Short mmCIF file of C-alpha atoms in Angstrom, two decimals:
data_model
loop_
_atom_site.label_atom_id
_atom_site.label_comp_id
_atom_site.label_asym_id
_atom_site.label_seq_id
_atom_site.Cartn_x
_atom_site.Cartn_y
_atom_site.Cartn_z
CA LEU A 1 19.85 -28.33 22.14
CA PRO A 2 21.15 -31.93 21.99
CA PRO A 3 19.41 -34.15 19.36
CA GLY A 4 16.29 -35.76 20.63
CA ALA A 5 16.20 -33.62 23.81
CA ALA A 6 12.75 -33.22 25.21
CA HIS A 7 11.73 -29.98 26.84
CA ILE A 8 8.60 -28.68 28.48
CA SER A 9 8.49 -24.88 28.04
CA LYS A 10 5.79 -24.13 30.57
CA ILE A 11 3.55 -25.85 33.05
CA VAL A 12 0.81 -23.38 33.82
CA SER A 13 -2.72 -23.25 35.14
CA SER A 14 -3.31 -26.77 34.07
CA GLY A 15 -0.97 -27.72 31.23
CA PHE A 16 2.20 -28.02 29.11
CA GLY A 17 3.99 -28.09 25.49
CA PHE A 18 7.38 -28.53 23.36
CA ASN A 19 8.63 -30.96 20.63
CA ALA A 20 12.36 -32.11 19.85
CA CYS A 21 10.87 -32.00 21.60
CA PRO A 22 9.80 -28.58 22.84
CA THR A 23 6.25 -28.78 24.25
CA SER A 24 4.08 -25.89 25.57
CA MET A 25 1.23 -26.91 27.93
CA ASP A 26 -1.76 -25.22 29.52
CA GLY A 27 -5.13 -26.30 30.90
CA SER A 28 -6.94 -23.54 29.03
CA ARG A 29 -7.67 -24.58 25.44
CA LYS A 30 -8.19 -20.91 24.49
CA LYS A 31 -4.78 -19.90 25.83
CA VAL A 32 -3.12 -22.93 23.97
CA LEU A 33 -4.75 -21.86 20.71
CA ALA A 34 -3.61 -18.22 21.24
CA ALA A 35 -0.10 -19.43 22.07
CA ARG A 36 0.01 -21.55 18.85
CA GLU A 37 -0.73 -18.39 16.81
CA LEU A 38 2.09 -16.60 18.56
CA PHE A 39 4.48 -19.47 17.84
CA ILE A 40 3.43 -19.48 14.18
CA LYS A 41 3.90 -15.65 13.91
CA PHE A 42 7.48 -15.95 15.25
CA GLY A 43 8.33 -19.06 13.16
CA ALA A 44 8.63 -21.27 16.26
CA THR A 45 7.49 -24.33 14.23
CA CYS A 46 9.28 -26.82 16.60
CA ILE A 47 6.92 -26.07 19.47
CA THR A 48 3.93 -28.41 19.95
CA PRO A 49 1.18 -26.68 22.07
CA LEU A 50 -0.94 -29.02 24.17
CA ALA A 51 -4.07 -28.58 26.32
CA LEU A 52 -3.87 -30.82 29.34
CA ASP A 53 -4.00 -30.85 33.18
CA ALA A 54 -0.43 -30.55 34.46
CA THR A 55 -1.52 -31.70 37.89
CA LYS A 56 -2.41 -35.10 36.41
CA CYS A 57 -0.03 -35.58 33.41
CA VAL A 58 2.24 -38.48 34.51
CA ASP A 59 1.73 -42.01 33.14
CA PRO A 60 3.91 -44.45 35.04
CA ASP A 61 3.08 -47.30 32.69
CA CYS A 62 3.95 -45.58 29.49
CA ASN A 63 7.36 -46.52 27.91
CA MET A 64 7.18 -44.51 24.73
CA SER A 65 9.44 -41.52 23.95
CA ILE A 66 8.01 -38.08 23.69
CA GLN A 67 8.57 -38.10 19.97
CA GLN A 68 6.72 -41.34 19.61
CA LEU A 69 3.76 -39.94 21.60
CA LEU A 70 3.65 -36.83 19.36
CA ASP A 71 3.92 -38.85 16.18
CA LEU A 72 1.16 -41.25 17.08
CA ALA A 73 -1.25 -38.90 18.75
CA ALA A 74 -4.56 -38.19 17.22
CA THR A 75 -5.87 -34.52 16.76
CA GLU A 76 -8.87 -32.79 18.29
CA GLY A 77 -11.48 -31.73 15.82
CA ASP A 78 -11.06 -28.26 14.22
CA SER A 79 -8.33 -27.20 16.58
CA ASN A 80 -5.93 -29.75 15.26
CA LEU A 81 -4.44 -29.89 18.77
CA LYS A 82 -2.75 -33.19 19.56
CA LYS A 83 -4.64 -35.33 22.04
CA ILE A 84 -1.93 -35.99 24.55
CA LYS A 85 -2.83 -35.79 28.23
CA LYS A 86 0.00 -37.66 30.00
CA PHE A 87 3.72 -38.54 29.57
CA PRO A 88 6.11 -41.18 30.85
CA GLN A 89 8.11 -40.52 34.00
CA GLU A 90 11.56 -38.95 33.55
CA SER A 91 10.96 -38.16 29.85
CA PHE A 92 11.91 -34.36 29.89
CA ASP A 93 15.34 -32.79 29.99
CA ARG A 94 14.14 -29.27 30.83
CA ILE A 95 10.99 -28.10 32.62
CA LEU A 96 9.90 -24.46 33.08
CA LEU A 97 7.37 -24.71 35.95
CA ASP A 98 5.28 -21.51 36.00
CA PRO A 99 2.25 -22.49 38.02
CA PRO A 100 -0.87 -20.30 38.94
CA CYS A 101 -0.06 -17.87 41.73
CA SER A 102 -1.65 -14.95 43.61
CA ALA A 103 -0.01 -12.53 41.14
CA LEU A 104 0.76 -10.07 43.94
CA GLY A 105 3.89 -8.84 42.13
CA LEU A 106 1.98 -7.55 39.10
CA ARG A 107 1.84 -3.78 38.65
CA PRO A 108 -0.33 -1.88 38.45
CA LYS A 109 -2.28 -4.11 40.79
CA LEU A 110 -5.71 -2.68 40.66
CA PHE A 111 -7.42 -5.30 42.90
CA ILE A 112 -6.49 -8.13 45.25
CA GLU A 113 -8.47 -11.38 44.79
CA CYS A 114 -7.16 -13.06 47.90
CA ALA A 115 -9.18 -11.82 50.84
CA SER A 116 -7.45 -13.79 53.60
CA LEU A 117 -4.21 -15.61 54.56
CA HIS A 118 -6.05 -18.82 54.07
CA GLU A 119 -6.77 -18.06 50.42
CA LEU A 120 -3.06 -17.21 49.88
CA GLN A 121 -2.05 -20.54 51.39
CA LYS A 122 -4.39 -22.42 48.98
CA HIS A 123 -2.26 -21.10 46.05
CA ALA A 124 0.76 -22.87 47.60
CA THR A 125 -1.14 -26.07 48.17
CA TYR A 126 -2.21 -26.06 44.52
CA GLN A 127 1.38 -25.31 43.31
CA GLN A 128 2.60 -28.42 45.15
CA LYS A 129 0.54 -30.51 42.80
CA PHE A 130 2.39 -29.03 39.79
CA ALA A 131 5.73 -29.59 41.44
CA LYS A 132 4.82 -33.22 42.07
CA ASN A 133 4.14 -33.90 38.38
CA ALA A 134 7.18 -31.97 37.24
CA ALA A 135 9.56 -33.81 39.60
CA LYS A 136 8.33 -37.03 38.18
CA LEU A 137 8.59 -35.92 34.52
CA LEU A 138 12.18 -34.58 34.84
CA ARG A 139 15.01 -36.79 33.78
CA VAL A 140 18.01 -37.48 36.00
CA GLY A 141 20.51 -34.78 35.05
CA GLY A 142 17.78 -32.50 33.83
CA THR A 143 16.99 -29.02 35.17
CA MET A 144 13.73 -27.38 36.27
CA SER A 145 12.97 -23.76 36.86
CA TYR A 146 10.23 -22.62 39.16
CA SER A 147 8.79 -19.14 38.79
CA THR A 148 5.95 -16.96 40.03
CA CYS A 149 4.76 -13.36 39.57
CA THR A 150 4.03 -12.95 43.34
CA ILE A 151 5.91 -11.61 46.33
CA ASN A 152 4.22 -14.08 48.75
CA PRO A 153 6.95 -16.08 50.52
CA GLU A 154 4.54 -18.99 50.89
CA GLU A 155 4.60 -19.36 47.12
CA ASN A 156 8.26 -18.59 46.67
CA GLU A 157 10.83 -19.42 49.32
CA ALA A 158 8.46 -21.92 51.15
CA MET A 159 7.75 -23.66 47.94
CA VAL A 160 11.53 -24.11 47.31
CA ARG A 161 11.78 -25.48 50.85
CA TYR A 162 8.92 -27.84 50.09
CA ILE A 163 10.43 -29.11 46.83
CA LEU A 164 13.73 -29.68 48.39
CA ASP A 165 12.27 -31.57 51.33
CA GLU A 166 9.71 -33.51 49.33
CA TYR A 167 12.02 -34.49 46.48
CA PRO A 168 15.58 -35.04 47.69
CA SER A 169 16.48 -35.97 44.10
CA LEU A 170 16.05 -32.33 43.23
CA LYS A 171 18.90 -29.98 44.23
CA SER A 172 18.97 -26.19 44.26
CA ILE A 173 21.52 -24.71 41.84
CA PRO A 174 22.63 -21.20 41.08
CA ILE A 175 20.76 -19.36 38.34
CA GLY A 176 23.99 -17.63 37.25
CA SER A 177 22.85 -14.11 37.58
CA ASP A 178 23.16 -11.51 40.35
CA ILE A 179 20.31 -9.44 39.04
CA GLY A 180 17.59 -9.01 41.65
CA LEU A 181 17.75 -10.06 45.34
CA PRO A 182 18.43 -13.28 47.11
CA GLY A 183 15.61 -15.14 48.80
CA LEU A 184 14.14 -13.73 52.00
CA GLU A 185 15.82 -14.41 55.35
CA GLY A 186 13.94 -16.41 57.91
CA ALA A 187 11.78 -18.15 55.18
CA GLY A 188 13.23 -21.62 55.67
CA LEU A 189 16.15 -21.57 53.16
CA THR A 190 19.85 -22.08 53.92
CA GLU A 191 22.17 -19.19 53.04
CA GLU A 192 23.38 -21.15 50.08
CA VAL A 193 19.85 -21.82 48.68
CA ARG A 194 18.81 -18.29 49.57
CA HIS A 195 21.56 -16.92 47.21
CA ASN A 196 20.74 -19.47 44.50
CA VAL A 197 17.25 -18.11 44.02
CA ARG A 198 16.31 -14.68 42.72
CA ARG A 199 13.61 -12.44 44.06
CA PHE A 200 12.43 -9.28 42.38
CA GLU A 201 10.31 -6.62 44.23
CA PRO A 202 8.00 -4.22 42.45
CA HIS A 203 9.45 -1.36 44.38
CA GLY A 204 13.07 -2.53 43.90
CA ASP A 205 16.01 -0.88 42.18
CA CYS A 206 15.55 -3.16 39.13
CA ASP A 207 12.30 -1.39 38.25
CA THR A 208 10.44 -4.69 37.48
CA MET A 209 7.23 -6.24 38.57
CA GLY A 210 7.51 -8.59 41.46
CA PHE A 211 8.46 -12.15 40.65
CA PHE A 212 10.63 -15.06 41.80
CA ILE A 213 12.86 -17.61 40.17
CA ALA A 214 14.55 -20.86 41.43
CA LEU A 215 16.43 -23.50 39.60
CA PHE A 216 16.84 -27.16 40.33
CA ARG A 217 18.79 -30.16 38.96
CA LYS A 218 17.64 -33.76 39.34
CA VAL A 219 20.50 -35.82 40.55
CA GLU A 220 18.79 -39.27 40.95
CA SER A 221 15.47 -41.01 40.59
CA HIS A 222 13.49 -40.58 43.81
CA GLN A 223 10.06 -40.88 45.18
CA PRO A 224 8.37 -38.24 47.43
CA THR A 225 9.12 -38.52 51.20
CA THR A 226 5.81 -37.51 52.49
CA LYS A 227 2.14 -37.12 51.40
CA LEU A 228 1.03 -33.93 49.72
CA SER A 229 0.91 -31.09 52.35
CA GLN A 230 -2.37 -29.59 53.10
CA SER A 231 -0.96 -26.33 54.39
CA GLY A 232 1.46 -25.42 51.60
CA THR A 233 4.32 -24.88 53.90
#
């Protein structure tokens, strides 16, 4: 990694984190503490785990670097977690966006929590909030991956379409691997973008759980074109 590069390893349920700046974030304090133990076990001492809400983690008025924020941040009681809840815009070179999803690709799948199409659509609407913050935090020239462990097109191909439409500064780029399948036809993606993303089916030849990956590069600073969608499509 280039000196001083700032990376977010994961934006999940409600959070982030990395220093050097790798940062691993999650809204669940319990998960963050468990992740920290895992980092220590594997000697990943460069990673800074943070408990924060990744749907509300952008501070447009902050002009400090990530390293400055980490150096100056106080810690939380016995947990010793740094008390950082927001970051300046365009301060990260790499973002791995892995938001909460319907998890329909997991196997074995012993039960389905979503009882209706409306409940499935709510996942996509929630994911848009994570995408909004990630798009703002990513530097021009930086890359952002988007991934889920579901086979639901509303949370996969439709989310890629949403990101490209809502944030023209983000462009779809190839992942660089032919493993898996291209995106679904008829789900709103051009042929080029459909072959840039990778879809894995739980019943496919790769013998994996179902999941989805897309990769974006930020080519310029840009503001959203519309208000946050209520439908998720």
